[in-house]
Structure formats: C-alpha cells, structure tokens
Amino acid sequence: QQPVQSPQAVILREGEDAVINCSSSKALYSVHWYRQKHGEAPVFLMILLKGGEQKGHEKISASFNEKKQQSSLYLTASQLSYSGTYFCGTDNGGYNKLIFGAGTRLAVHP
Amino acid sequence: DVKVTQSSRYLVKRTGEKVFLECVQDMDHENMFWYRQDPGLGLRLIYFSYDVKMKEKGDIPEGYSVSREKKERFSLILESASTNQTSMYLCASSLSPTVISSYEQYFGPGTRLTVT
C-alpha cells in the first residue's frame, strides 16, 4: 500500500518554512526521504528508523511517529535550491525494499 | 562517488519488441533495484536483487523480468513491450540489504522508454 503524502504541492517564498507529511497504513520499519529536481535522479535526504535513530541532511529535519505510522519532513528557511519533488519511501519489513509515495512538489520563489 | 549508469537516456520501441534496459553500478553494492516513474504515481518498484542471481518481485512485476549475472549489473527485460509500459525507468543501488546505515539508494539518470 502506497504511503500518502500531503500536501501534493506547495509554493514558498525564500525564507519560509514548510512541512511535508507521509502517512502509512502499515507498521513501519523505517522511513526514507528523497528529493528529485526536475530532469534529475532522486537524491537521498535522510532515513528515520524505528526506535529513533536518525540520519540527517544539512538544514532539513524530520520526525517519525511509529505509533501513528507517520513521518514529517521539515524544511526551514527555505532556499531556491530546495525546489523539487519530495518523496517518502516506507520500509515495512527491512531489507530496504521501499514503497514510495506519489511525491510532494515544492517550488521556492525569490 | 557512487556512480549508477543506465544504458540509454531515451529509447523508442515498437509494441511486441523485446526490450533490454541495462544498469551498472561501480561501488560493489549488494542491492539493486528497478523502478518505474509515472506522473502522479511516484516511484514504483518493479524488481530488486540483493545478491548475484537473486531477485525478488516488487509491487508491479507483471510484464517484466530481470537478470543479475554479475554483481555490478542488473538488467530489466520487457518480454513483449506494450504501450502501457511507456514510462521513465530508474535503476538504483544500495550497499547492503541488512545494514541500516547503508540503506541510502543511489539512482541512475533514468531511461525514458516510449513504446509505439
């Protein structure tokens, strides 16, 4: 079952904040976040693990609520370079087999 | 830097043709994946492999097969291409299927396949 991402799209001005949510109907082993810029391959941002261990990216953080089977990605003081489509990938059983959400398109304007 | 390369950026094939998409990674990764990406649907896993000659079905394996004869190479095969297989195909690799700290997937540039 594909995780549900919200919102589908968001438009920001430089310096504004955004939150992208990812919700699964299944128990999660880990949640992964990727960003894909237009015409490019997806790039890993971070992984959140059951039990709280987290690997992060520079100015982007995330949370993982295991009970609610949800994760949120926080982008603060957005920059033009944050523009792209953000995907969450959920791992229900380990082994890095991910089910990706449909993506959230983020556009940051000057 | 990890490099994942795919044999073609653009490919046009006719309905019924057998199509081979090749993916090569240069970092001795154990895991390799094939996804297709369609607008509004995100990335959907077709097949993955956690070792040479090992393969596992993903979420949408119908109409596809894979081959992994060498650790660095993972091929996606469309046995008889159909128009509904027109899509962007992305290959990815990751270091290990069991070590969580190595779960980062590295993606290739993609192959845009058009079946006419």
XYZ file of N, CA and C in Angstrom:
678
model
N 0.856 -1.201 0.000
C 0.000 0.000 0.000
C 0.888 1.245 0.000
N 0.664 2.090 -0.989
C 1.488 3.279 -1.152
C 1.229 4.260 -0.012
N 2.275 4.827 0.614
C 2.038 5.833 1.648
C 1.430 7.096 1.022
N 0.700 7.836 1.838
C 0.032 9.047 1.374
C 0.846 10.257 1.792
N 1.188 11.079 0.829
C 1.918 12.308 1.117
C 0.984 13.505 1.023
N 1.231 14.460 1.909
C 0.474 15.719 1.853
C 1.372 16.857 2.282
N 1.185 18.047 1.700
C 0.287 18.306 0.573
C 0.854 17.751 -0.730
N 0.082 17.829 -1.791
C 0.565 17.379 -3.091
C 1.545 18.380 -3.673
N 1.317 19.655 -3.355
C 2.193 20.706 -3.871
C 2.200 21.872 -2.901
N 3.310 22.587 -2.883
C 3.411 23.769 -2.025
C 4.315 24.789 -2.706
N 3.925 26.042 -2.565
C 4.705 27.141 -3.133
C 5.170 28.027 -1.987
N 6.436 28.330 -1.973
C 7.016 29.135 -0.904
C 7.795 30.305 -1.479
N 7.977 31.310 -0.633
C 8.966 32.338 -0.925
C 10.222 31.996 -0.137
N 11.354 32.394 -0.645
C 12.616 32.155 0.071
C 12.495 32.557 1.532
N 12.999 31.710 2.408
C 12.985 32.019 3.829
C 11.790 31.460 4.572
N 10.766 31.032 3.843
C 9.591 30.474 4.502
C 9.820 29.001 4.849
N 8.962 28.510 5.736
C 9.082 27.131 6.197
C 7.996 26.271 5.553
N 8.248 24.961 5.537
C 7.251 24.030 5.016
C 7.356 22.707 5.753
N 6.240 22.012 5.794
C 6.195 20.671 6.374
C 5.538 19.740 5.364
N 6.164 18.616 5.127
C 5.618 17.595 4.232
C 5.357 16.347 5.061
N 4.172 15.810 4.918
C 3.771 14.664 5.724
C 3.686 13.386 4.903
N 3.929 12.279 5.580
C 3.901 10.962 4.948
C 3.203 10.009 5.903
N 2.162 9.366 5.439
C 1.369 8.522 6.316
C 1.176 7.148 5.692
N 1.366 6.114 6.516
C 1.248 4.746 6.028
C 0.156 4.004 6.779
N -0.460 3.051 6.098
C -1.484 2.219 6.745
C -0.867 0.976 7.379
N 0.434 0.789 7.170
C 1.112 -0.391 7.712
C 2.163 0.021 8.730
N 2.497 -0.911 9.605
C 3.575 -0.668 10.568
C 4.876 -0.453 9.813
N 5.658 0.491 10.277
C 6.855 0.894 9.553
C 8.128 0.474 10.275
N 9.079 0.010 9.492
C 10.407 -0.309 9.991
C 11.295 0.921 9.890
N 11.144 1.645 8.802
C 11.890 2.882 8.614
C 11.193 3.726 7.560
N 11.531 5.010 7.557
C 11.019 5.940 6.552
C 12.207 6.645 5.913
N 12.174 6.757 4.595
C 13.272 7.373 3.850
C 12.728 8.575 3.095
N 13.520 9.610 3.000
C 13.126 10.804 2.253
C 14.138 11.065 1.132
N 13.585 11.364 -0.053
C 14.390 11.670 -1.225
C 13.860 12.949 -1.866
N 14.742 13.654 -2.543
C 14.355 14.833 -3.317
C 14.788 14.636 -4.765
N 13.887 14.975 -5.679
C 14.190 14.878 -7.099
C 13.989 16.237 -7.754
N 15.054 16.778 -8.288
C 14.939 18.028 -9.035
C 14.563 17.694 -10.474
N 13.969 18.672 -11.120
C 13.425 18.453 -12.454
C 14.493 17.925 -13.404
N 14.205 16.795 -14.041
C 15.129 16.226 -15.012
C 16.306 15.478 -14.411
N 16.304 15.333 -13.091
C 17.425 14.652 -12.436
C 16.945 13.407 -11.692
N 17.914 12.627 -11.218
C 17.587 11.435 -10.443
C 17.262 11.820 -9.005
N 16.458 11.022 -8.319
C 16.206 11.265 -6.896
C 17.504 11.169 -6.100
N 17.580 12.005 -5.057
C 18.764 12.018 -4.190
C 18.325 11.820 -2.749
N 19.045 10.963 -2.055
C 18.734 10.645 -0.669
C 18.884 11.872 0.225
N 17.905 12.061 1.129
C 17.985 13.123 2.127
C 18.258 12.541 3.507
N 17.388 11.633 3.932
C 17.576 11.068 5.253
C 16.742 9.815 5.451
N 17.107 9.100 6.503
C 16.374 7.913 6.904
C 16.000 8.038 8.373
N 14.809 7.632 8.694
C 14.355 7.616 10.088
C 14.014 6.187 10.453
N 14.562 5.746 11.551
C 14.449 4.347 11.922
C 13.512 4.148 13.098
N 12.894 3.018 13.109
C 12.094 2.600 14.260
C 13.032 2.555 15.460
N 12.611 3.207 16.524
C 13.496 3.267 17.676
C 14.219 4.574 17.792
N 14.128 5.425 16.754
C 14.577 6.800 16.925
C 15.869 7.195 16.300
N 16.666 6.268 15.812
C 17.928 6.663 15.218
C 17.669 7.415 13.916
N 18.395 8.449 13.679
C 18.126 9.290 12.516
C 19.414 9.693 11.832
N 19.365 9.698 10.509
C 20.454 10.275 9.739
C 19.877 11.500 9.053
N 20.610 12.547 9.048
C 20.034 13.808 8.607
C 20.741 14.448 7.454
N 20.174 15.535 7.031
C 20.676 16.362 5.956
C 20.904 17.742 6.545
N 21.578 18.611 5.802
C 22.043 19.891 6.327
C 21.006 20.704 7.096
N 20.063 21.286 6.369
C 19.118 22.192 7.025
C 17.698 21.644 6.953
N 17.587 20.365 6.823
C 16.286 19.735 6.725
C 16.220 18.677 7.813
N 15.129 18.646 8.539
C 14.979 17.671 9.602
C 13.686 16.908 9.418
N 13.517 15.862 10.198
C 12.321 15.041 10.067
C 12.004 14.369 11.375
N 10.763 13.940 11.488
C 10.314 13.205 12.657
C 9.635 11.926 12.206
N 9.540 10.981 13.121
C 8.939 9.689 12.808
C 8.112 9.260 14.004
N 6.810 9.187 13.805
C 5.901 8.749 14.864
C 5.514 7.305 14.558
N 6.134 6.377 15.264
C 5.907 4.961 14.968
C 4.472 4.540 15.254
N 3.912 5.065 16.326
C 2.546 4.673 16.702
C 1.539 5.096 15.645
N 1.721 6.297 15.135
C 0.788 6.807 14.130
C 1.198 6.403 12.719
N 2.346 5.777 12.572
C 2.859 5.362 11.269
C 2.980 6.557 10.332
N 3.539 7.610 10.877
C 3.658 8.859 10.122
C 5.063 9.437 10.245
N 5.445 10.150 9.211
C 6.695 10.901 9.257
C 6.444 12.287 8.678
N 7.174 13.250 9.176
C 7.080 14.604 8.641
C 8.483 15.125 8.332
N 8.577 15.825 7.215
C 9.841 16.444 6.797
C 9.704 17.941 6.992
N 10.650 18.542 7.676
C 10.604 19.964 7.990
C 11.696 20.692 7.201
N 11.248 21.653 6.411
C 12.196 22.492 5.682
C 12.081 23.899 6.246
N 13.146 24.381 6.840
C 13.109 25.691 7.476
C 13.960 26.679 6.696
N 13.520 27.911 6.698
C 14.243 28.981 5.985
C 14.583 28.530 4.572
N 13.542 28.216 3.815
C 13.738 27.580 2.506
C 14.618 28.416 1.577
N 15.339 27.691 0.741
C 16.206 28.308 -0.256
C 15.718 27.893 -1.643
N 16.140 28.636 -2.652
C 15.749 28.296 -4.013
C 16.132 26.862 -4.362
N 17.241 26.402 -3.808
C 17.731 25.058 -4.113
C 16.858 23.955 -3.525
N 15.913 24.314 -2.677
C 15.013 23.303 -2.098
C 13.930 22.873 -3.093
N 13.772 23.611 -4.156
C 12.719 23.280 -5.123
C 12.920 21.886 -5.691
N 11.824 21.192 -5.876
C 11.878 19.838 -6.415
C 10.692 19.048 -5.906
N 10.715 17.758 -6.182
C 9.665 16.868 -5.694
C 10.241 15.999 -4.589
N 9.545 15.957 -3.472
C 9.998 15.193 -2.311
C 9.188 13.904 -2.215
N 9.900 12.817 -2.067
C 9.263 11.518 -1.940
C 9.593 10.899 -0.589
N 8.596 10.322 0.042
C 8.900 9.478 1.186
C 8.818 8.025 0.716
N 9.666 7.209 1.275
C 9.659 5.782 0.979
C 9.543 5.030 2.294
N 8.614 4.110 2.363
C 8.412 3.375 3.606
C 8.893 1.938 3.460
N 9.507 1.467 4.523
C 10.045 0.112 4.563
C 9.289 -0.630 5.649
N 8.510 -1.631 5.253
C 7.668 -2.326 6.213
C 8.349 -3.534 6.858
N 9.416 -4.014 6.261
C 9.988 -5.246 6.786
C 11.490 -5.341 6.747
N 12.141 -4.204 6.542
C 13.595 -4.275 6.441
C 14.027 -4.582 5.022
N 15.301 -4.798 4.825
C 15.903 -5.164 3.539
C 15.806 -4.053 2.504
N 15.424 -2.840 2.968
C 15.487 -1.678 2.093
C 14.549 -1.778 0.900
N 13.489 -2.569 1.007
C 12.501 -2.610 -0.061
C 11.488 -1.506 0.236
N 11.553 -0.438 -0.552
C 10.758 0.753 -0.262
C 9.503 0.827 -1.115
N 8.458 1.361 -0.501
C 7.262 1.763 -1.240
C 7.223 3.277 -1.155
N 7.248 3.929 -2.314
C 7.308 5.386 -2.341
C 5.914 6.001 -2.447
N 5.778 7.172 -1.836
C 4.575 7.960 -2.029
C 4.574 8.624 -3.395
N 3.473 9.293 -3.705
C 3.322 9.919 -5.019
C 4.145 11.192 -5.161
N 4.638 11.712 -4.040
C 5.504 12.883 -4.112
C 4.799 14.178 -3.750
N 5.585 15.134 -3.274
C 5.110 16.491 -2.984
C 5.981 17.457 -3.765
N 5.345 18.252 -4.637
C 6.108 19.228 -5.432
C 6.268 20.502 -4.650
N 7.516 20.912 -4.498
C 7.831 22.130 -3.749
C 8.485 23.130 -4.690
N 7.956 24.333 -4.726
C 8.542 25.400 -5.529
C 8.878 26.564 -4.612
N 10.121 26.989 -4.630
C 10.552 28.132 -3.827
C 10.887 29.266 -4.778
N 10.243 30.417 -4.547
C 10.436 31.594 -5.400
C 11.168 32.687 -4.637
N 11.883 33.546 -5.388
C 12.612 34.657 -4.717
C 11.635 35.615 -4.040
N 32.834 8.802 -5.465
C 31.388 8.929 -5.597
C 30.802 7.681 -6.254
N 29.643 7.279 -5.754
C 28.937 6.164 -6.354
C 28.407 6.578 -7.707
N 28.557 5.694 -8.660
C 28.026 6.008 -9.964
C 27.141 4.862 -10.423
N 25.915 5.226 -10.795
C 24.977 4.280 -11.370
C 24.685 4.760 -12.780
N 24.969 3.922 -13.743
C 24.749 4.317 -15.127
C 23.701 3.407 -15.759
N 22.957 4.000 -16.688
C 21.954 3.258 -17.427
C 22.276 3.364 -18.906
N 21.969 2.305 -19.630
C 22.469 2.172 -20.999
C 21.965 3.252 -21.939
N 20.733 3.714 -21.755
C 20.195 4.725 -22.672
C 19.425 5.767 -21.885
N 19.445 7.015 -22.319
C 18.585 8.038 -21.722
C 17.202 8.022 -22.361
N 17.159 7.756 -23.657
C 15.889 7.706 -24.382
C 15.876 6.463 -25.265
N 14.700 5.846 -25.319
C 14.559 4.631 -26.120
C 13.156 4.603 -26.702
N 13.057 4.280 -27.996
C 11.761 4.142 -28.642
C 11.685 2.739 -29.222
N 10.650 2.017 -28.832
C 10.476 0.640 -29.284
C 9.051 0.444 -29.797
N 8.890 -0.605 -30.579
C 7.564 -0.923 -31.104
C 6.889 -1.961 -30.216
N 5.583 -1.942 -30.221
C 4.785 -2.934 -29.491
C 5.200 -4.337 -29.905
N 5.399 -5.205 -28.882
C 5.775 -6.586 -29.152
C 7.266 -6.851 -29.145
N 8.059 -5.809 -29.217
C 9.514 -5.999 -29.209
C 9.991 -6.424 -27.829
N 11.098 -7.135 -27.790
C 11.758 -7.460 -26.537
C 12.745 -6.326 -26.249
N 12.680 -5.798 -25.029
C 13.478 -4.621 -24.691
C 14.382 -4.932 -23.495
N 15.618 -4.522 -23.616
C 16.587 -4.717 -22.534
C 17.032 -3.356 -22.014
N 16.908 -3.152 -20.709
C 17.443 -1.952 -20.081
C 18.562 -2.394 -19.142
N 19.717 -1.771 -19.320
C 20.889 -2.182 -18.550
C 21.231 -1.138 -17.495
N 21.701 -1.623 -16.371
C 22.114 -0.756 -15.267
C 23.429 -1.294 -14.702
N 24.377 -0.398 -14.501
C 25.675 -0.781 -13.944
C 26.036 0.155 -12.807
N 26.479 -0.421 -11.688
C 26.976 0.398 -10.570
C 28.427 0.008 -10.284
N 29.187 1.018 -9.825
C 30.631 0.820 -9.713
C 31.129 0.773 -8.273
N 30.233 0.552 -7.310
C 30.664 0.617 -5.905
C 30.457 -0.686 -5.160
N 30.372 -1.792 -5.863
C 30.291 -3.082 -5.188
C 29.060 -3.206 -4.290
N 27.979 -2.574 -4.677
C 26.747 -2.630 -3.887
C 26.065 -3.980 -4.035
N 25.481 -4.440 -2.941
C 24.785 -5.726 -2.987
C 23.370 -5.599 -3.524
N 22.698 -4.517 -3.147
C 21.303 -4.314 -3.542
C 21.192 -3.545 -4.843
N 20.323 -4.010 -5.715
C 19.996 -3.221 -6.899
C 18.491 -3.266 -7.136
N 17.954 -2.188 -7.705
C 16.504 -2.013 -7.840
C 16.159 -1.495 -9.228
N 14.965 -1.846 -9.679
C 14.372 -1.219 -10.854
C 13.020 -0.627 -10.464
N 12.847 0.661 -10.801
C 11.589 1.370 -10.562
C 11.074 1.912 -11.897
N 9.777 2.139 -11.936
C 9.251 2.974 -12.999
C 8.577 4.177 -12.361
N 8.684 5.306 -13.050
C 8.162 6.555 -12.520
C 7.164 7.130 -13.501
N 5.956 7.322 -13.032
C 4.893 7.907 -13.840
C 4.296 9.092 -13.091
N 3.877 10.128 -13.824
C 3.329 11.327 -13.177
C 2.183 10.994 -12.225
N 2.252 11.526 -11.019
C 1.179 11.326 -10.044
C 1.231 9.993 -9.311
N 2.149 9.121 -9.718
C 2.232 7.799 -9.071
C 3.532 7.597 -8.311
N 4.460 8.496 -8.453
C 5.728 8.338 -7.749
C 6.585 7.249 -8.351
N 7.414 6.652 -7.513
C 8.314 5.580 -7.938
C 7.718 4.250 -7.505
N 7.572 3.358 -8.455
C 7.024 2.046 -8.116
C 8.057 0.969 -8.408
N 8.253 0.088 -7.425
C 9.287 -0.930 -7.506
C 8.837 -2.087 -8.398
N 9.677 -2.404 -9.377
C 9.360 -3.496 -10.298
C 9.995 -4.801 -9.790
N 11.296 -4.763 -9.618
C 12.059 -5.898 -9.097
C 13.244 -5.360 -8.311
N 13.755 -6.194 -7.411
C 15.024 -5.861 -6.798
C 15.844 -7.131 -6.598
N 17.122 -6.909 -6.343
C 18.045 -8.029 -6.189
C 18.996 -7.712 -5.045
N 19.175 -8.648 -4.140
C 20.072 -8.422 -3.011
C 21.363 -9.228 -3.142
N 21.506 -9.929 -4.260
C 22.742 -10.673 -4.476
C 22.751 -11.158 -5.917
N 23.909 -11.579 -6.369
C 24.001 -12.112 -7.732
C 23.054 -13.296 -7.879
N 22.357 -13.324 -8.986
C 21.409 -14.377 -9.346
C 20.191 -14.430 -8.433
N 20.085 -13.508 -7.479
C 18.906 -13.457 -6.619
C 18.011 -12.322 -7.083
N 16.714 -12.547 -7.057
C 15.774 -11.497 -7.437
C 14.498 -11.664 -6.631
N 13.855 -10.540 -6.405
C 12.587 -10.534 -5.692
C 11.621 -9.631 -6.439
N 10.377 -10.022 -6.508
C 9.371 -9.173 -7.144
C 9.090 -7.961 -6.282
N 8.853 -6.873 -6.976
C 8.409 -5.667 -6.306
C 6.901 -5.576 -6.358
N 6.409 -4.359 -6.501
C 4.959 -4.140 -6.478
C 4.292 -4.317 -7.834
N 5.056 -4.153 -8.924
C 4.455 -4.232 -10.257
C 5.332 -5.060 -11.202
N 5.530 -6.348 -10.945
C 6.446 -7.138 -11.769
C 5.861 -7.650 -13.084
N 4.552 -7.543 -13.239
C 3.897 -8.161 -14.404
C 4.415 -7.535 -15.695
N 4.816 -8.379 -16.616
C 5.304 -7.917 -17.917
C 6.800 -7.652 -17.950
N 7.452 -7.857 -16.800
C 8.895 -7.601 -16.689
C 9.612 -8.832 -16.144
N 10.883 -8.933 -16.471
C 11.765 -9.894 -15.833
C 13.112 -9.202 -15.630
N 13.969 -9.825 -14.842
C 15.274 -9.229 -14.565
C 16.352 -10.299 -14.626
N 17.568 -9.802 -14.710
C 18.717 -10.702 -14.728
C 19.867 -10.038 -13.993
N 20.518 -10.812 -13.114
C 21.702 -10.283 -12.441
C 22.757 -11.388 -12.415
N 23.557 -11.417 -13.451
C 24.610 -12.415 -13.590
C 25.916 -11.973 -12.932
N 26.120 -10.667 -12.844
C 27.292 -10.111 -12.173
C 26.834 -9.090 -11.152
N 27.623 -8.918 -10.121
C 27.219 -8.060 -9.006
C 26.949 -6.629 -9.464
N 27.707 -6.125 -10.408
C 27.598 -4.719 -10.781
C 26.507 -4.437 -11.810
N 25.892 -5.465 -12.368
C 24.981 -5.255 -13.489
C 23.609 -5.868 -13.206
N 22.581 -5.078 -13.460
C 21.198 -5.527 -13.222
C 20.387 -5.118 -14.439
N 19.822 -6.088 -15.116
C 19.106 -5.828 -16.360
C 17.610 -5.997 -16.169
N 16.867 -5.111 -16.780
C 15.412 -5.197 -16.801
C 14.991 -5.583 -18.209
N 14.117 -6.570 -18.307
C 13.704 -7.082 -19.609
C 12.190 -6.949 -19.746
N 11.776 -6.335 -20.827
C 10.366 -6.289 -21.195
C 10.197 -7.347 -22.274
N 9.538 -8.437 -21.909
C 9.476 -9.589 -22.808
C 8.750 -9.249 -24.114
N 7.687 -8.505 -24.026
C 6.918 -8.093 -25.206
C 6.343 -6.719 -24.892
N 7.044 -5.701 -25.319
C 6.707 -4.338 -24.921
C 5.278 -3.970 -25.331
N 4.623 -3.259 -24.422
C 3.274 -2.763 -24.715
C 3.245 -1.259 -24.448
N 2.250 -0.596 -25.003
C 2.179 0.866 -24.879
C 2.041 1.307 -23.424
N 1.433 0.481 -22.585
C 1.279 0.877 -21.181
C 2.586 0.728 -20.388
N 3.647 0.313 -21.057
C 4.961 0.281 -20.428
C 5.796 1.511 -20.800
N 5.190 2.417 -21.524
C 5.835 3.710 -21.777
C 5.984 4.426 -20.441
N 7.208 4.769 -20.089
C 7.464 5.322 -18.761
C 8.924 5.718 -18.633
N 9.241 6.327 -17.478
C 10.627 6.567 -17.100
C 11.049 5.409 -16.198
N 12.174 4.776 -16.531
C 12.680 3.660 -15.732
C 13.951 4.084 -15.017
N 13.937 3.877 -13.710
C 15.079 4.270 -12.881
C 15.680 3.050 -12.211
N 16.980 2.967 -12.282
C 17.725 1.928 -11.583
C 18.360 2.548 -10.347
N 18.512 1.758 -9.287
C 19.151 2.253 -8.075
C 19.955 1.135 -7.441
N 20.899 1.513 -6.595
C 21.654 0.513 -5.845
C 21.895 1.007 -4.435
N 22.096 0.071 -3.525
C 22.473 0.419 -2.157
C 23.450 -0.638 -1.651
N 24.187 -0.258 -0.631
C 25.331 -1.069 -0.227
C 24.937 -2.446 0.259
N 23.988 -2.485 1.191
C 23.702 -3.763 1.837
C 22.224 -3.871 2.154
N 21.666 -5.064 2.095
C 20.251 -5.221 2.433
C 20.007 -5.354 3.923
N 21.053 -5.437 4.721
C 20.851 -5.705 6.143
C 21.457 -4.666 7.068
N 22.309 -3.820 6.566
C 22.941 -2.812 7.419
C 22.225 -1.494 7.208
N 21.492 -1.068 8.206
C 20.607 0.085 8.047
C 21.366 1.345 7.676
N 22.551 1.495 8.197
C 23.317 2.713 7.910
C 23.729 2.784 6.446
N 23.563 1.699 5.715
C 23.936 1.694 4.303
C 22.707 1.604 3.396
N 21.572 2.036 3.881
C 20.337 1.895 3.118
C 20.153 2.967 2.049
N 20.998 3.974 2.035
C 20.848 5.032 1.033
C 20.871 4.421 -0.359
N 19.856 4.768 -1.154
C 19.796 4.282 -2.532
C 20.347 5.355 -3.466
N 21.207 4.915 -4.365
C 21.788 5.798 -5.375
C 21.110 5.482 -6.703
N 20.586 6.528 -7.317
C 19.809 6.342 -8.540
C 20.615 6.685 -9.787
N 20.321 5.962 -10.849
C 20.850 6.320 -12.145
C 20.033 7.440 -12.766
N 20.455 7.943 -13.940
C 19.786 9.090 -14.562
C 18.441 8.755 -15.178
N 18.138 7.483 -15.349
C 16.848 7.095 -15.903
C 16.878 6.847 -17.399
N 15.964 5.999 -17.854
C 15.742 5.758 -19.282
C 14.283 6.058 -19.565
N 14.063 7.006 -20.463
C 12.679 7.294 -20.863
C 12.343 6.397 -22.050
N 11.479 5.431 -21.785
C 11.093 4.468 -22.809
C 9.736 4.830 -23.382
N 9.666 4.873 -24.696
C 8.404 5.085 -25.397
C 8.132 3.857 -26.243
N 6.955 3.274 -26.043
C 6.547 2.118 -26.839
C 5.418 2.556 -27.760
N 5.632 2.406 -29.059
C 4.636 2.882 -30.040
C 3.932 1.706 -30.726
